[in-house]
Amino acid sequence: MSENCIKLNNINKYFGNKQVLDNVCFEVPFASVYGLLGPSGCGKTTTVKIISGILEATSGETLVLGEKMPSLPLMARIGYMAQSDALYPDLSAKENMEFFGALYGLAGKAFAKRFDDVMALVNLSDDKDKVVGAYSGGMKRRLSLAMAILHQPTVLILDEPTVGLDPRQIIEIRHLIKDLGAEHTVVLSSHILHEVADVCERVVIINNGAIVAQDTLENLTKSISDSFRVRLRVLGPEREAKRVIREVAGVESIEALGSKEPGSADFMVEAAREADIRVPLFRALSRADLPILTMRPLDIELEDIFLQLTADAGEGY
Amino acid sequence: MLAIWKREVQNYFYTPIGYAFLGIFLLAGGILFSLTSVLSSMPQANVVSLFDNLSFLFMILVPMLTMRLLSEERRNKTDQLLLTSPLTIRSIVVGKFLAAITMLLAAMLIATFYVVVIAQYTVTSIFSPQGATYGAIITNYVGFFLFCACYIAIGVLISAMTENQVAAAFITSGAILVLQLLELALLPNFANSANPFLSFLFAIFSWLSFYARYSTFTAGMLSLADVLYYISFCGIMLFLAIRIIDRRRWSGGRDAPAGEGAAGAWKAAFASLTGRGGKGGRA
C-alpha cells in the first residue's frame, strides 16, 4: 500500500478542447484534513470528482489507497459529499439513508445502529422521519454529510461543505469535519479561506486549473513573507520601551501604536523571518523593568497568501 | 440492483405516477373490455382486442413510467451519489428498467380480472375454435408484455439523455407515436409494391416491426425468434442507456461545455453501436 492515502500524478482534464486541469499533482497522507482552495470555477470540483471516481482524468494517474481510480471496490471506501445536496426530496431522512445504506450493503440491525450514530453526530436525530423536502438548507447539508460517512469510508471527499449555511451551522460543520479528520482522510474543497485555515492541516491552492502552491499554512505564510511581526503592549513609558526594543538584536523596525491601556504603550515590531525575537524581547524588557502585558506574533493572513498567489486569476473553469 | 429496483417501485407509489399509470391502464382496459367483450353485438371471448387496443395508449402510459427514471437523478444531482457508490451503471439502469417492468406486470396481473370474467361467462366457447384458448391468452399476455417492455426500454434510453423529465416524456411519446404510425399506417402501403426498393423496405421494416411480431402472439403462437427479438431489442436500448451515462461521466457531464450534452449522448450511442465506444467504463 502507498504511504499516502491519495496520490494525483500529472492529472490533466479536458472538457472538449478546453483544459480544466493542468498537470495537477499532490499527495494526501492518511488521517489528515487536506484543503483544496481556489476561486470559484478554478477546477476544485473537477479535482474532487476525479478523486471520488465520478470523472476520469484525460491523462495522469489517480491513486486512492494505493489503487488506481476509478475502481468499484474502492468506491465503497470513499464517502463523497457533493457541492449541491444530492438527496431525494420526497423521501424522509431515514428513507434516504436506508436507500444509500442498501447501495453499500448496509441493512437491518447494522444499518439501524449506524444510522442512529450518524444522525446523532450531525444532530438530526429528532428530524429523522421528516421528509427531506421540508428540511432547511443547513439540515440538508448535515444530512448530506451524514450520508457521506454512513458506510464508514476511509476517505472522505467534501465539496464546498458549508455552502449556504448560516454562521452557527458553519462552525458546527467545521467542528464535525475536524473530528472526522481524526479517523478519516478528508479532502475538503472550498473557496472560503477561513474555512480552510480553521480546518485543514495542509492546503493546495488551485488557480485556473493548475496548482499554484501546496504546503502547510505556516510554510505558505513563511514562503510569502520574509518578515516576522510581533504586536506588543508594554507597561511603562513609551519612549523608554522603544529604546529598549530597538536595542534587541534582530529588530528591523519598530512602530509606536499609541496607548490603548492606561500607563502602557503598544508597538508593532518587525524582524527578519528567521529571527524569532520573542524571547530576546521578553528578556530585554524584563531587565529594564518594563512588563509585557501582551505579545502576539502577527502572521500574514491567508487572504494575503491567496491574493498574492492568485493575482493573475483570469476567468476560471 | 435490488436497492435501485425497490426505491423506484416505492417511488411510483410515493408520487401520483404509479396510481395514475395503473388507473389509466385499468380504466382504459375496462372501457375497451366492456366495448369489445361485454357490450358489443359480437362479443369477443378473448383478450386480444383488449391488449391490441391498449397498445395505442403506450404513448401516454410508457412515458409515465420512464420519464423520470434516469432524468430525475440528474436533476436532483443524486446521480453523483449513485456514481460514487460501488454499483455498476448496468445495475442502476437495469434496476430502474425492472422497476418499470414491475409496474407493467402489476397492471397486467390486475387485468387478469378480464380473463376471469371471460372464463365465467364463456365457458363453453373459450376452448372452442371461435373462442380463445387459455394457451392463446397466455401467449397474448407474453406478447403484450414483451411488446410493451420494448417501448419501456426506449423510454429508459430517452430518460438517460436528458435531465428534464417533461422533455423525456414528450420525446418518448413522440418516438412511440412515430413508430406506431410507421408500423400501422406507412408500412402497409409498401406491401405488394411493384417498386423493388419499396418491397425491400417493406421486408426490412416488417422484420423489425414490433407490431408484426406481436401479431404472432395474438394468433396464439409462441415464437422463440420473436421472444429473442424483443429481448434483444430491450438489451440494445439498455446497453445504449448505460453507454450514454458512462460516456457522460468520462466527458464531464453537466460540467462539460455546451454541446457535450444531448449531442454527446447521441455520439456515445452511435460510437457504441459502431464499436468505437472508446474505453469501457463501469458498465
Coordinates of C-alpha atoms in Angstrom, one line a residue, chain A residues 13-16 18 45-46 49 52-57 70 72 75-76 78 80 82-91 95 99-100 102-104 147, chain B residues 3-4 7-8 10-11 14-15 72-73 76-88 96 248-257 260 279 282:
Chain A
K13 CA -8.5 17.0 -17.7
Y14 CA -10.1 18.4 -20.8
F15 CA -13.8 19.0 -21.5
G16 CA -13.9 19.0 -25.3
K18 CA -10.9 23.1 -23.0
T45 CA -14.8 20.3 -8.1
T46 CA -13.3 18.6 -11.2
K49 CA -14.7 14.3 -8.8
S52 CA -14.1 10.2 -6.0
G53 CA -14.4 8.4 -9.3
I54 CA -17.2 10.4 -10.9
L55 CA -14.9 11.7 -13.6
E56 CA -11.8 10.2 -15.1
A57 CA -8.7 12.3 -15.9
P70 CA -11.8 4.7 -10.9
L72 CA -15.6 0.0 -8.0
M75 CA -15.8 3.4 -4.2
A76 CA -17.1 1.6 -1.1
I78 CA -14.8 6.6 -0.3
Y80 CA -18.5 11.9 -1.2
A82 CA -21.4 16.8 -3.4
Q83 CA -21.5 20.6 -3.6
S84 CA -25.2 20.6 -4.1
D85 CA -27.4 18.5 -1.9
A86 CA -27.9 15.1 -3.6
L87 CA -31.0 13.9 -1.7
Y88 CA -34.4 12.6 -2.7
P89 CA -36.7 15.4 -1.5
D90 CA -39.8 13.2 -1.5
L91 CA -38.3 10.7 1.0
E95 CA -35.6 6.5 3.8
F99 CA -31.5 3.6 0.2
F100 CA -27.9 4.7 0.3
A102 CA -28.5 -0.5 0.8
L103 CA -26.2 0.6 -2.0
Y104 CA -23.3 -0.2 0.3
M147 CA -24.8 10.2 4.1
Chain B
A3 CA -31.9 -1.4 -3.8
I4 CA -32.5 0.6 -7.0
R7 CA -36.5 2.5 -4.4
E8 CA -38.0 3.0 -7.9
Q10 CA -41.5 2.7 -3.9
N11 CA -41.2 6.0 -5.7
Y14 CA -44.8 8.0 -3.3
T15 CA -45.8 10.1 -6.3
E72 CA -34.7 12.9 -12.2
E73 CA -31.4 11.5 -10.8
N76 CA -31.7 16.0 -8.1
K77 CA -28.0 15.5 -8.6
T78 CA -28.4 12.2 -6.8
D79 CA -26.7 10.6 -9.9
Q80 CA -23.4 11.8 -8.3
L81 CA -24.1 9.6 -5.2
L82 CA -25.1 6.7 -7.4
L83 CA -21.9 7.1 -9.4
T84 CA -19.7 7.2 -6.3
S85 CA -21.4 4.1 -4.9
P86 CA -20.0 0.6 -5.6
L87 CA -22.9 0.0 -8.0
T88 CA -22.2 -0.6 -11.7
K96 CA -34.7 1.1 -13.0
R248 CA -21.3 11.4 -19.9
R249 CA -19.1 10.6 -16.9
W250 CA -15.9 10.5 -18.9
S251 CA -16.8 13.6 -20.9
G252 CA -17.7 15.6 -17.8
G253 CA -21.5 15.5 -17.6
R254 CA -23.0 18.8 -16.6
D255 CA -19.6 20.4 -16.1
A256 CA -18.9 19.9 -19.8
P257 CA -19.2 22.9 -22.1
E260 CA -21.4 18.0 -24.9
K279 CA -12.6 2.7 -23.2
R282 CA -18.2 0.7 -15.1

